[in-house]
Coordinates of C-alpha atoms in Angstrom, one line a residue:
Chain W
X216 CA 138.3 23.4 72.2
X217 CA 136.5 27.1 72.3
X218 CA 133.1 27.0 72.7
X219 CA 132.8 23.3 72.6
X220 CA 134.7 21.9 75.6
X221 CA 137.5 20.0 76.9
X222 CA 138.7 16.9 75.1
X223 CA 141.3 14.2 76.8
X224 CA 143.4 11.6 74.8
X225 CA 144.0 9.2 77.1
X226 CA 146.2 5.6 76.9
X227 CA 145.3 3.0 80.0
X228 CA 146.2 -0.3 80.5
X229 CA 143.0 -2.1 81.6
X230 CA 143.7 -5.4 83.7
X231 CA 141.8 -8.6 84.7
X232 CA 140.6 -8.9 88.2
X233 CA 140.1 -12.3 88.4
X234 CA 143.3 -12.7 86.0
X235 CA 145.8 -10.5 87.0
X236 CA 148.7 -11.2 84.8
X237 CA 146.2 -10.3 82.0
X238 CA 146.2 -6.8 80.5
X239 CA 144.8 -5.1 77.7
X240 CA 146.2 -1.5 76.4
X241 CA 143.6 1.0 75.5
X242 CA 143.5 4.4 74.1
X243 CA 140.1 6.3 74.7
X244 CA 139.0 10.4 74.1
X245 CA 136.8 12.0 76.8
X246 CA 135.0 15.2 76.0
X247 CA 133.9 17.0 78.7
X248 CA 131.0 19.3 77.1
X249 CA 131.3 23.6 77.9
X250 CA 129.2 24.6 80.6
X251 CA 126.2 21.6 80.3
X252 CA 126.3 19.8 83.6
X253 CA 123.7 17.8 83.0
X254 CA 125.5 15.8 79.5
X255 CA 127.4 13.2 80.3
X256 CA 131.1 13.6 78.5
X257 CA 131.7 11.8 75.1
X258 CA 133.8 8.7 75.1
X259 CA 135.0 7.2 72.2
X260 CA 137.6 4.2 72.9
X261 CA 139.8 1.3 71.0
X262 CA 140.6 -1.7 72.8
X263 CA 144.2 -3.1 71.4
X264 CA 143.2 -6.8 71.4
X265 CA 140.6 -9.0 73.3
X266 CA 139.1 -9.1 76.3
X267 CA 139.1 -12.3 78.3
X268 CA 136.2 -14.6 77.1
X269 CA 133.9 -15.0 79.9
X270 CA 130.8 -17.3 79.0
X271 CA 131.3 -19.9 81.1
X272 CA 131.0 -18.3 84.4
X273 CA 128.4 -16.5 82.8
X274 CA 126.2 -18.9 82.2
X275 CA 127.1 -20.7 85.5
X276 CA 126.0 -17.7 87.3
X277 CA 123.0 -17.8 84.5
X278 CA 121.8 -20.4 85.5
X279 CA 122.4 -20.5 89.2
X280 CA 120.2 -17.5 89.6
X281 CA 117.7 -18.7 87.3
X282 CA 117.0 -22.0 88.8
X283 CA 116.5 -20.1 92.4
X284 CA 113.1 -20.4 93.9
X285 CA 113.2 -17.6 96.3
X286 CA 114.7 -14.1 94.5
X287 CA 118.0 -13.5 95.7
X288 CA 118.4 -10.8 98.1
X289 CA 121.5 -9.4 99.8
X290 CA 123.3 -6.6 101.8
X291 CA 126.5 -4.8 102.4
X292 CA 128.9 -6.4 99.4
X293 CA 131.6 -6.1 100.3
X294 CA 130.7 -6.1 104.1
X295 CA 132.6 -4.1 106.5
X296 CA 135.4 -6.2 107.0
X297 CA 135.5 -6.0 103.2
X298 CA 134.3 -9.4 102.9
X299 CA 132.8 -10.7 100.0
X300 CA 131.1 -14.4 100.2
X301 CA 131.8 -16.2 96.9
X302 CA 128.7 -16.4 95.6
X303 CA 128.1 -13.0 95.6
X304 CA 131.3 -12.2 93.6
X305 CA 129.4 -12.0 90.2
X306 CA 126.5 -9.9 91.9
X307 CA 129.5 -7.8 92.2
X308 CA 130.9 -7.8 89.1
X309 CA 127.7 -7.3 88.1
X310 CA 127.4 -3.9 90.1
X311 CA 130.6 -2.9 88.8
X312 CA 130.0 -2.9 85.4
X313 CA 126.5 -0.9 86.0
X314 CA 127.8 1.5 88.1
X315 CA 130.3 2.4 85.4
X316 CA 127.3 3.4 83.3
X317 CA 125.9 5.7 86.2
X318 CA 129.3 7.0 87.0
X319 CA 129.2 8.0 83.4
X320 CA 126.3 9.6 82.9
X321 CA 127.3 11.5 86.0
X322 CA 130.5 12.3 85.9
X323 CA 132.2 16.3 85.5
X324 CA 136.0 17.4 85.1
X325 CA 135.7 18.1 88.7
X326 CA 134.6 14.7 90.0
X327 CA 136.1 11.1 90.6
X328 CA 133.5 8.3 91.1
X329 CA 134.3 4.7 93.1
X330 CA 131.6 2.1 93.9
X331 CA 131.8 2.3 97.1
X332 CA 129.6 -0.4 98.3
X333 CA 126.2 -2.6 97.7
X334 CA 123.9 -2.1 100.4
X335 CA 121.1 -3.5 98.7
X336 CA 120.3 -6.4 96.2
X337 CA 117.3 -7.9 95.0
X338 CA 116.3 -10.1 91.8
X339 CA 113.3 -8.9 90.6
X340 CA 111.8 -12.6 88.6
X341 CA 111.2 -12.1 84.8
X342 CA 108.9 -13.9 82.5
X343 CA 111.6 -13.7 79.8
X344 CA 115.2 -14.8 79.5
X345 CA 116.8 -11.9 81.1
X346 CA 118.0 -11.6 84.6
X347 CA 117.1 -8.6 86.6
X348 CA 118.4 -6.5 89.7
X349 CA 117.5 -3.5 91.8
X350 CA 120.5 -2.2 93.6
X351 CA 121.0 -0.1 95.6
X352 CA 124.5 1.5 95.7
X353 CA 126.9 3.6 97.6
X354 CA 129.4 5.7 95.3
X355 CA 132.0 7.3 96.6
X356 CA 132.9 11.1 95.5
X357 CA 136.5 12.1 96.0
X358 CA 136.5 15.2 95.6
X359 CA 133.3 16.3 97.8
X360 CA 134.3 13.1 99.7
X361 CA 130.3 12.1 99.5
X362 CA 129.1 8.9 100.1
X363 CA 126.3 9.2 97.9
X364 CA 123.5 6.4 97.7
X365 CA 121.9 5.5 94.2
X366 CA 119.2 3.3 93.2
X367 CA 119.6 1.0 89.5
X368 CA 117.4 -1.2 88.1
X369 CA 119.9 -3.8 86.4
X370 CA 119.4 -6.2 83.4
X371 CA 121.7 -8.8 82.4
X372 CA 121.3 -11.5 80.0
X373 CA 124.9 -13.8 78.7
X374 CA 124.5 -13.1 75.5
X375 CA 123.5 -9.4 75.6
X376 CA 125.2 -8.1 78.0
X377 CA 124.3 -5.5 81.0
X378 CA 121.9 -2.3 80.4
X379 CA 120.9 0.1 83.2
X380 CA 117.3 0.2 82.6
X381 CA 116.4 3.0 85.7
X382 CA 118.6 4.6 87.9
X383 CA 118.0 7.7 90.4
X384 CA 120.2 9.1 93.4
X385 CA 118.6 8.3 96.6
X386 CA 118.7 11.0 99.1
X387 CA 121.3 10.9 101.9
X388 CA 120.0 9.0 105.0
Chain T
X868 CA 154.6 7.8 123.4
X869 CA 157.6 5.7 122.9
X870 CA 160.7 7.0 125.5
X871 CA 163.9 5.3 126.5
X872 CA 164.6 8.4 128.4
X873 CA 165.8 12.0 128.2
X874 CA 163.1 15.3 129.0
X875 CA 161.2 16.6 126.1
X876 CA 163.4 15.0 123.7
X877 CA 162.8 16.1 119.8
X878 CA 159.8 14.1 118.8
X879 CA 157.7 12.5 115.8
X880 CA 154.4 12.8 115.8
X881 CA 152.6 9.9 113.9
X882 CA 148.4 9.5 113.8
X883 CA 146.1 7.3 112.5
X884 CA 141.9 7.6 111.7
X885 CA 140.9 11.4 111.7
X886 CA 138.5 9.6 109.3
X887 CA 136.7 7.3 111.3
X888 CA 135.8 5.1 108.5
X889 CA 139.6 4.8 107.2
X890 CA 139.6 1.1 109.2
X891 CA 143.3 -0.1 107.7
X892 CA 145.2 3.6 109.4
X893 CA 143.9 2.9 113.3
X894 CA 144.5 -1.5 112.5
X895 CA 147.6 -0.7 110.8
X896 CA 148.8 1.5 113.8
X897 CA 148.3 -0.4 116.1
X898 CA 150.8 -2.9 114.0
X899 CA 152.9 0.2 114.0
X900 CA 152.7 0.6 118.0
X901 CA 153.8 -3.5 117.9
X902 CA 156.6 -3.0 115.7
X903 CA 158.1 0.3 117.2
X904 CA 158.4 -2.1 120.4
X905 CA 159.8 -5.1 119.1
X906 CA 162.5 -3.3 116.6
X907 CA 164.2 -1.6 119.3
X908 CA 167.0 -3.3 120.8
X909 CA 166.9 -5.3 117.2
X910 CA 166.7 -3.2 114.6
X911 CA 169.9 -0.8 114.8
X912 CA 168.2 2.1 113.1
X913 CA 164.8 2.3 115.3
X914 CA 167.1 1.6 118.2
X915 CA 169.8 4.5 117.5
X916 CA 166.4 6.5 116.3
X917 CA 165.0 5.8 119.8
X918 CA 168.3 7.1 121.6
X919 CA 168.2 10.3 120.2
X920 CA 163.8 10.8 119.8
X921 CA 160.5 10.1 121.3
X922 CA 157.6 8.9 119.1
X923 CA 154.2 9.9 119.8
X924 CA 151.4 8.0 118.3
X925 CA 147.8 8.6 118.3
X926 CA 146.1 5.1 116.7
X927 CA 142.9 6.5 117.1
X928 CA 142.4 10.4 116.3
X929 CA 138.2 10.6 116.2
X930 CA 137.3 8.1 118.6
X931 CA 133.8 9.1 118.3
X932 CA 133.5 8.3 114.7
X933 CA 135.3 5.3 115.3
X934 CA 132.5 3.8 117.4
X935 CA 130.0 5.4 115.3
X936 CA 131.6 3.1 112.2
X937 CA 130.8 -0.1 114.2
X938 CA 127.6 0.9 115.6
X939 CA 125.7 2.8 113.0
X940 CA 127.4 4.1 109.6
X941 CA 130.0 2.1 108.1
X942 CA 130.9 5.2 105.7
X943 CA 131.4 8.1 108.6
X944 CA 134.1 10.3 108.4
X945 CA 133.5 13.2 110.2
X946 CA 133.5 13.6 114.9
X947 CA 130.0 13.5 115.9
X948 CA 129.6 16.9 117.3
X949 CA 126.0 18.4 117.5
X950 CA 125.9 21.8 114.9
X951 CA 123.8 24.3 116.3
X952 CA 120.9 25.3 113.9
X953 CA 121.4 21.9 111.7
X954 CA 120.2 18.3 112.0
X955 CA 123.2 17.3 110.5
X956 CA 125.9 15.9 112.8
X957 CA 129.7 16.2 113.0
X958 CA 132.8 18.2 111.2
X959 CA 135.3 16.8 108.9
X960 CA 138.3 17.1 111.2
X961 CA 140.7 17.1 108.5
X962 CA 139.0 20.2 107.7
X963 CA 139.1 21.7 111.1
X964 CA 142.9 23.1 111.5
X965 CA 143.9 26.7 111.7
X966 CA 145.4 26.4 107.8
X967 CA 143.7 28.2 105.5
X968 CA 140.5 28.2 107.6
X969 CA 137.6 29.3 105.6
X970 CA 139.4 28.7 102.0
X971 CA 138.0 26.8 98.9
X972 CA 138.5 23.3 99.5
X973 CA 136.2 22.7 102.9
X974 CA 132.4 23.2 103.0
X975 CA 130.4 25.6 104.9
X976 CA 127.5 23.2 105.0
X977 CA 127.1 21.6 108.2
X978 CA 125.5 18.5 106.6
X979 CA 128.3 18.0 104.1
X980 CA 131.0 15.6 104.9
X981 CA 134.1 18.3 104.2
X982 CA 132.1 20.4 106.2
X983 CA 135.0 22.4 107.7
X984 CA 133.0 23.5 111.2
X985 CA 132.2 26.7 113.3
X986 CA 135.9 28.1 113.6
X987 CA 138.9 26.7 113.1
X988 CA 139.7 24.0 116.5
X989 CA 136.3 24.1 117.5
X990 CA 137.0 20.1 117.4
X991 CA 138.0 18.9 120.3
X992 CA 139.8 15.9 118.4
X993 CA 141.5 18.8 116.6
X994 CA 142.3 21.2 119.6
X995 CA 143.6 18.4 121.8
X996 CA 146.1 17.5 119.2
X997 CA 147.3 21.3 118.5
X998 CA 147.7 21.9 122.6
X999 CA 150.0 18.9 122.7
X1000 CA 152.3 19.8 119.6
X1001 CA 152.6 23.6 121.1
X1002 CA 152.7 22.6 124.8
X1003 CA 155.6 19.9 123.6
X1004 CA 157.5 22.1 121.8
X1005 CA 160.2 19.7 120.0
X1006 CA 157.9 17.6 117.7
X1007 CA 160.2 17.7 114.4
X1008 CA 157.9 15.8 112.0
X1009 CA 154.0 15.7 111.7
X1010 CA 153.3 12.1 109.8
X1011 CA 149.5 11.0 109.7
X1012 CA 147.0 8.4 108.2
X1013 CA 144.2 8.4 105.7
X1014 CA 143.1 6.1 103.6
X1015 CA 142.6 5.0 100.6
X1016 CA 144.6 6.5 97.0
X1017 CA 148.2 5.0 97.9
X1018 CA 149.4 8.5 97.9
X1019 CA 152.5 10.0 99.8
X1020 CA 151.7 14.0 100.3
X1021 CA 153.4 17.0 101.4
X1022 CA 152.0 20.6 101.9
X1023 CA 150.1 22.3 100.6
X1024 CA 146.5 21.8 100.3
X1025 CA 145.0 24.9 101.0
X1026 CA 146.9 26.6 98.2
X1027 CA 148.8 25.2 95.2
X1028 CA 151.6 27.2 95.8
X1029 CA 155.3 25.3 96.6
X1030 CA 156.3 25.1 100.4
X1031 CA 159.4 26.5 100.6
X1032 CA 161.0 23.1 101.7
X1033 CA 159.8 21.9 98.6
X1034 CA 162.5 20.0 97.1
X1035 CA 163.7 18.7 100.5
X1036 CA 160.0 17.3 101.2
X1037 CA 159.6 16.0 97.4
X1038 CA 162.8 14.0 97.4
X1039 CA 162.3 12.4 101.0
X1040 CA 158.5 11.4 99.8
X1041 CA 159.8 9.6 96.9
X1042 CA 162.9 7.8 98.7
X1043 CA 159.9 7.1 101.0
X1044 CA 157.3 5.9 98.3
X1045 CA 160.8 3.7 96.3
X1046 CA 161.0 2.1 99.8
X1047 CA 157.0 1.4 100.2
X1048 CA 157.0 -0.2 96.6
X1049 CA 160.1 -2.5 97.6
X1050 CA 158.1 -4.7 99.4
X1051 CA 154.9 -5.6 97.6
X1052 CA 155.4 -3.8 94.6
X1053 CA 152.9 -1.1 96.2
X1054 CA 152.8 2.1 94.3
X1055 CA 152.5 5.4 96.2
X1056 CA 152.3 8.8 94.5
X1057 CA 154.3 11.5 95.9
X1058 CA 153.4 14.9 95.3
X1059 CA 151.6 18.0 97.1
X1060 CA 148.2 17.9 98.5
X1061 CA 147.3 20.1 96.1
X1062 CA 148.2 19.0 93.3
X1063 CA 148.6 15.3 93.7
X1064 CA 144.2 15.1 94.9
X1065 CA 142.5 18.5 95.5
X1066 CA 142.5 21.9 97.0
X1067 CA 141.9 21.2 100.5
X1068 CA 141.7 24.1 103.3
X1069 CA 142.1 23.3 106.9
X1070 CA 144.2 20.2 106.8
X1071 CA 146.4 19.0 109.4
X1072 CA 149.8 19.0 107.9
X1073 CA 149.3 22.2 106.3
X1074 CA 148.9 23.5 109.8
X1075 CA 152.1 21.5 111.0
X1076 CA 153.9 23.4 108.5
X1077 CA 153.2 26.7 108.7
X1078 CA 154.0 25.8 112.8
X1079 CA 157.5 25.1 112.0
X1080 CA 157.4 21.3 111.6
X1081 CA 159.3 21.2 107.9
X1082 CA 158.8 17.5 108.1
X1083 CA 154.8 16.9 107.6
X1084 CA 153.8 14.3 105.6
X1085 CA 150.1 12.7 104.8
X1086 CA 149.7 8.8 103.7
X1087 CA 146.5 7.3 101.6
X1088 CA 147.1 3.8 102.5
X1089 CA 145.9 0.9 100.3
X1090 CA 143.6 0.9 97.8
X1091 CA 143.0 2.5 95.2
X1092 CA 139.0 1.5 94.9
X1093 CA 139.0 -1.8 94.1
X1094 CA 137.5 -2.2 98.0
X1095 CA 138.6 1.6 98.9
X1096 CA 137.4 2.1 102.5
X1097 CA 136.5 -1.3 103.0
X1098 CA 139.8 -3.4 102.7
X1099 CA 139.7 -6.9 103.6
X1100 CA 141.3 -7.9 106.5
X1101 CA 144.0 -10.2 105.0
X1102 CA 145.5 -6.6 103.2
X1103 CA 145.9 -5.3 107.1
X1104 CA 149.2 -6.6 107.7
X1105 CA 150.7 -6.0 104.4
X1106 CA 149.8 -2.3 104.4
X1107 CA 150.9 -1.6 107.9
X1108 CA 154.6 -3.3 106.7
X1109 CA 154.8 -1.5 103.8
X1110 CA 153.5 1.8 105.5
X1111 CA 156.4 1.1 108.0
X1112 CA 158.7 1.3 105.7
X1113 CA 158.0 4.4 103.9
X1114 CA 157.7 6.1 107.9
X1115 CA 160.6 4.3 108.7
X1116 CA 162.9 6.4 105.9
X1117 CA 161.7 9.3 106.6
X1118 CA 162.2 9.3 110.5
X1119 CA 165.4 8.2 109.2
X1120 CA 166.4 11.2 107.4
X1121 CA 164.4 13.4 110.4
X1122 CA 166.8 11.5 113.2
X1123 CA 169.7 12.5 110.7
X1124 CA 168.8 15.8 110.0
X1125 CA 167.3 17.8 113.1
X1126 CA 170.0 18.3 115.1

């Protein structure tokens, strides 16, 4: 589009991990803005039905990590075996869905984001009702084939869903 | 090298972990190595493929990195050579070929991990490989390992022009990728390296290539991010069959086709 950018129409097929049989067709448009590196693109999408309802292993893992005494704190998810222990799996999921918003916010025509890895995870205890975790991340760039470590600061509540309060790329060890 | 006889007999050439932190290429080869073995005397088309070829395989290109994967940095890629005048260690040795040398698609950036090196070969995991395939003479296909994408490639990536074998090469890598998908339903894209990922200067097969070896080919094994470099264990096995078969068909058509 002269002088404004460049706009994809896209149509996916977005599928449950821990349901695989279950998919969900979406149509989205990406616009990638001219010449401003530093805007993330515009996405507007449609999701053609529902996604999977999720609220009781939300509030398991709610209240799991709630009722801890110690803050939780973990490394290397997946490990490098590419194990993940069970209890970490909604940490994961967790990172996931975060990371998205950072890949975002970050993302060009000319690049292709993956979470890579969690090398780094700790609660930080709240006063109030919402969950919240620093992570530190490794994102994989395809492209530059970087592995690229970021910091996000993480809240997560059931009913509210995830925000990205902070995040910040860390420099390279 | 696998041999039931002969003298410099026309050859495959199959390698695993330029990438030192591409774990499921060096496990699965060494599945590979195990299978290669066993299916001859069994299998009637590894044994007649034996016969007629050798098979050379190299299950762990950058050993250095290798180590470097278990000792220090999980995410390596590159060798661990020293760069004069930088802090930063190592070249990407996919990077490092006489193909394109010094083209878009490799950095000049000694701390960057495409970081293409000095001069083209100045790796010694690159120069070893290159004095072998010249010295041999009769290598007839150029196959190797990276993960992850599930991608099936064929020159070029230093430009995004056609190889000349293009049609040839295209066809084999999706009889190759329909063969890889029969097992587990795995689905490999087939396409050039240039088109099908990025420009890329420097690579290995682009090199084999343009050095007469029509038959080049470059895997990206399982996944396609879920876990990416870091693929559980239990997907080992499954990827090294299904990467089997994909070699398998187009060794195949090689055996059937060189001479």
């Amino acid at each position: 589009i002269d002088g404004v950018g460049t706009k994809y129409h896209l149509e996916l097929v977005l599928e449950d991990i821990p349901d695989k049989d279950r998919t969900v067709n979406c149509t989205a448009e990406v616009l990638y803005h001219l010449g401003n590196k530093t805007t993330a693109p515009d996405v507007q999408f449609t999701i053609e039905g529902e996604l999977k309802n999720a609220d009781k292993a939300d509030d398991v893992f709610y209240n799991r990590i709630k009722s801890l005494e110690k803050e939780l704190v973990a490394e290397n998810i997946p490990d490098s075996h590419g194990n993940v222990p069970p209890e970490m799996e909604p940490i994961r999921l967790l990172a996931w869905a975060a990371s998205g918003y950072v890949i975002w916010q970050n993302s060009t025509e000319n690049t292709k984001f993956q979470l890579a890895q969690i090398k780094h995870v700790k609660q930080v205890k709240r006063s109030d009702e919402y969950l919240e975790f620093d992570y530190t991340i490794l994102l994989h760039e395809m492209v530059s084939q970087e592995i690229i470590p970021w910091q996000m600061t993480v809240l997560w509540h059931p009913r509210h869903g995830v925000q990205v309060t902070q995040d910040s790329q860390q420099p390279k060890h | 090298q696998f041999s039931t006889g002969g003298s410099n007999r026309p050859a495959i050439w199959l390698d695993a972990g330029i990438h030192s932190r591409e774990w499921v290429t060096q496990a699965s080869a060494i599945w590979i190595a195990k299978k290669i073995a066993s299916d001859y005397g069994t299998d009637p088309s590894i044994t007649s493929l034996l016969n007629k070829m050798d098979i050379f395989l190299l299950t762990v290109s950058n050993p250095d990195g290798y180590v470097f994967t278990h000792t220090t940095n999980r995410m390596w890629r590159k060798t661990r050579s020293r760069n004069q005048g930088s802090l930063c260690v190592g070249v990407d040795p996919n990077r490092n070929w006489d193909a394109g040398f010094g083209g878009p698609g490799a950095s000049s950036n000694p701390c960057s991990d495409s970081y293409r090196g000095p001069r083209a070969n100045s790796e010694v995991e690159v120069q070893s490989v290159v004095n072998f395939i010249k010295n041999h003479g009769n290598i007839q296909a150029f196959l190797t390992l990276h993960s992850y994408s599930q991608l099936l490639m064929y020159p070029y990536g230093y430009k995004c022009t056609e190889p000349a074998d293009y049609v040839e090469l295209d066809a084999l890598g999706k009889a190759a990728a329909t063969s890889i998908r029969s097992l587990y339903g795995t689905t490999f894209t087939v396409g050039s390296i240039c088109t099908t990922i990025y420009q890329a200067s420097g690579g290995s097969i682009d090199w084999s290539y343009d050095n007469g070896i029509k038959y080049s080919f470059a895997f990206e094994l399982r996944d396609t991010g879920r876990y990416g470099f870091l693929l559980p264990a239990s997907q080992i096995i499954p990827a090294a069959e299904e990467t089997w078969l994909g070699l398998k068909k187009i060794m195949e058509h090689v055996r059937d086709n060189s001479f």
